[in-house]
Amino acid sequence: MSPAARRGHVSPLRKRSGFTLLELLVVMVIIGLLAGYVGPKYFGQIGKSEVKAARAQIDAFEKALDQYRLDVGRYPPTDAGLAALVSKPANEPKWAGPYLKKAVPSDPWGRPYAYKSPGEHGEYDLLSFGKDGQPGGSGEAADITNW
């Protein structure tokens, strides 16, 4: 057989390898559809977990504030804030802290928690302004409070 005749013939030893452009496009479309379906569900769960983390941190602060009150006789004033749970405020002879193992963390969105004593809703108000950092809101942007 001549070399020209062999060019059109694929020998059994030389099989076709690789993917065609059409096959690659089909796979890319399938991956895109899966990402479009799974992505929003996944990112929705992240927002919910941030809200749960903020609630858990506020709960831990409440326990530490209650321990502070048992020792000192009152909650820390607004100007001392949550830092009074970690380091001794001036002129607090009954302080027996620290009441938190580590420094006061920021909320899950990187902003400090708001603390006010005496509070408008109780002996103290403790809150995170949520994802948007503004008072009010709904969903993930809603305030997370201790009341």
Tab-separated table of C-alpha atoms in Angstrom:
chain	number	residue	atom	x	y	z
A	1	MET	CA	0.000	0.000	0.000
A	2	SER	CA	1.318	3.414	-0.850
A	3	PRO	CA	1.844	6.173	1.789
A	4	ALA	CA	-0.939	8.243	0.180
A	5	ALA	CA	-3.382	5.396	0.597
A	6	ARG	CA	-2.420	4.971	4.204
A	7	ARG	CA	-3.126	8.581	5.219
A	8	GLY	CA	-6.883	8.068	5.209
A	9	HIS	CA	-6.630	4.766	6.997
A	10	VAL	CA	-6.312	4.574	10.803
A	11	SER	CA	-4.411	1.530	11.864
A	12	PRO	CA	-5.755	-0.498	14.795
A	13	LEU	CA	-2.659	0.449	16.809
A	14	ARG	CA	-3.236	4.221	16.419
A	15	LYS	CA	-6.613	4.895	18.034
A	16	ARG	CA	-8.112	8.350	18.173
A	17	SER	CA	-7.289	10.070	21.521
A	18	GLY	CA	-8.545	13.289	23.158
A	19	PHE	CA	-11.927	14.984	23.137
A	20	THR	CA	-13.677	16.902	20.429
A	21	LEU	CA	-14.669	20.500	20.902
A	22	LEU	CA	-18.329	19.485	21.079
A	23	GLU	CA	-17.679	17.007	23.879
A	24	LEU	CA	-15.805	19.636	25.863
A	25	LEU	CA	-18.624	22.147	25.385
A	26	VAL	CA	-21.217	19.641	26.608
A	27	VAL	CA	-19.176	18.958	29.748
A	28	MET	CA	-18.745	22.714	30.382
A	29	VAL	CA	-22.513	23.271	30.042
A	30	ILE	CA	-23.236	20.461	32.519
A	31	ILE	CA	-20.729	21.901	35.019
A	32	GLY	CA	-22.268	25.352	34.583
A	33	LEU	CA	-25.774	24.030	35.232
A	34	LEU	CA	-24.623	22.230	38.375
A	35	ALA	CA	-22.828	25.336	39.647
A	36	GLY	CA	-25.913	27.448	38.963
A	37	TYR	CA	-28.052	25.075	40.992
A	38	VAL	CA	-25.682	24.321	43.901
A	39	GLY	CA	-23.978	27.735	44.247
A	40	PRO	CA	-26.930	29.763	45.571
A	41	LYS	CA	-27.836	27.031	48.062
A	42	TYR	CA	-24.255	26.897	49.330
A	43	PHE	CA	-23.864	30.668	49.724
A	44	GLY	CA	-27.264	30.889	51.423
A	45	GLN	CA	-25.972	28.521	54.103
A	46	ILE	CA	-22.928	30.735	54.720
A	47	GLY	CA	-25.174	33.678	55.593
A	48	LYS	CA	-27.199	31.548	57.988
A	49	SER	CA	-24.056	30.289	59.709
A	50	GLU	CA	-22.814	33.875	60.255
A	51	VAL	CA	-26.098	34.750	61.988
A	52	LYS	CA	-25.814	31.625	64.163
A	53	ALA	CA	-22.219	32.505	65.050
A	54	ALA	CA	-23.274	36.024	66.111
A	55	ARG	CA	-26.062	34.587	68.299
A	56	ALA	CA	-23.592	32.177	69.921
A	57	GLN	CA	-21.108	34.983	70.610
A	58	ILE	CA	-23.817	37.169	72.154
A	59	ASP	CA	-24.853	34.232	74.345
A	60	ALA	CA	-21.229	33.808	75.514
A	61	PHE	CA	-21.003	37.550	76.251
A	62	GLU	CA	-24.222	37.347	78.287
A	63	LYS	CA	-22.745	34.587	80.460
A	64	ALA	CA	-19.522	36.554	80.967
A	65	LEU	CA	-21.468	39.742	81.760
A	66	ASP	CA	-23.555	37.865	84.332
A	67	GLN	CA	-20.365	36.563	85.984
A	68	TYR	CA	-18.959	40.106	85.998
A	69	ARG	CA	-22.150	41.326	87.676
A	70	LEU	CA	-21.940	38.615	90.344
A	71	ASP	CA	-18.399	39.691	91.209
A	72	VAL	CA	-18.662	43.475	90.893
A	73	GLY	CA	-22.333	44.026	91.726
A	74	ARG	CA	-23.322	45.682	88.452
A	75	TYR	CA	-22.778	45.338	84.722
A	76	PRO	CA	-19.866	47.253	83.162
A	77	PRO	CA	-20.764	50.818	82.182
A	78	THR	CA	-21.087	51.721	78.508
A	79	ASP	CA	-17.750	53.529	78.433
A	80	ALA	CA	-15.913	50.433	79.751
A	81	GLY	CA	-17.821	48.232	77.298
A	82	LEU	CA	-17.090	44.579	76.679
A	83	ALA	CA	-13.368	45.224	77.194
A	84	ALA	CA	-14.135	45.130	80.951
A	85	LEU	CA	-14.628	41.384	80.539
A	86	VAL	CA	-10.984	40.934	79.547
A	87	SER	CA	-9.003	43.605	81.399
A	88	LYS	CA	-9.642	45.145	84.804
A	89	PRO	CA	-11.292	48.563	84.660
A	90	ALA	CA	-9.866	51.322	86.842
A	91	ASN	CA	-11.370	51.499	90.340
A	92	GLU	CA	-12.972	48.031	90.285
A	93	PRO	CA	-11.562	46.291	93.376
A	94	LYS	CA	-14.010	43.365	93.177
A	95	TRP	CA	-13.124	42.508	89.543
A	96	ALA	CA	-12.096	38.835	89.433
A	97	GLY	CA	-11.657	38.347	85.698
A	98	PRO	CA	-10.829	37.895	82.990
A	99	TYR	CA	-14.302	36.657	82.160
A	100	LEU	CA	-13.421	35.748	78.564
A	101	LYS	CA	-10.502	33.497	77.613
A	102	LYS	CA	-9.519	35.670	74.641
A	103	ALA	CA	-9.955	39.274	73.529
A	104	VAL	CA	-13.461	40.398	72.634
A	105	PRO	CA	-14.026	39.246	69.036
A	106	SER	CA	-15.686	41.260	66.306
A	107	ASP	CA	-19.004	40.087	64.941
A	108	PRO	CA	-18.890	37.679	61.964
A	109	TRP	CA	-18.919	40.656	59.572
A	110	GLY	CA	-15.823	42.227	61.149
A	111	ARG	CA	-17.508	44.999	63.152
A	112	PRO	CA	-17.519	45.467	66.942
A	113	TYR	CA	-20.596	44.516	68.941
A	114	ALA	CA	-22.630	47.424	70.320
A	115	TYR	CA	-22.946	47.474	74.123
A	116	LYS	CA	-24.952	49.907	76.224
A	117	SER	CA	-25.546	49.830	79.972
A	118	PRO	CA	-28.093	50.644	81.189
A	119	GLY	CA	-29.935	49.504	78.118
A	120	GLU	CA	-33.243	50.507	76.589
A	121	HIS	CA	-34.503	46.897	76.543
A	122	GLY	CA	-33.052	45.622	79.808
A	123	GLU	CA	-30.160	46.133	82.193
A	124	TYR	CA	-27.885	46.201	79.157
A	125	ASP	CA	-28.262	46.072	75.391
A	126	LEU	CA	-25.874	43.963	73.350
A	127	LEU	CA	-26.194	43.695	69.585
A	128	SER	CA	-24.665	43.239	66.184
A	129	PHE	CA	-26.106	45.277	63.325
A	130	GLY	CA	-25.928	42.264	60.998
A	131	LYS	CA	-24.483	41.989	57.535
A	132	ASP	CA	-25.308	45.557	56.441
A	133	GLY	CA	-23.930	47.208	59.608
A	134	GLN	CA	-27.023	49.436	59.862
A	135	PRO	CA	-29.797	49.452	62.491
A	136	GLY	CA	-32.881	47.456	61.504
A	137	GLY	CA	-33.005	45.364	58.383
A	138	SER	CA	-34.330	41.917	57.585
A	139	GLY	CA	-32.896	38.515	56.803
A	140	GLU	CA	-29.097	38.468	57.091
A	141	ALA	CA	-29.104	42.260	57.464
A	142	ALA	CA	-31.332	42.124	60.573
A	143	ASP	CA	-29.950	43.157	63.945
A	144	ILE	CA	-28.954	40.314	66.260
A	145	THR	CA	-29.715	41.259	69.853
A	146	ASN	CA	-29.801	39.936	73.407
A	147	TRP	CA	-33.469	40.892	73.943
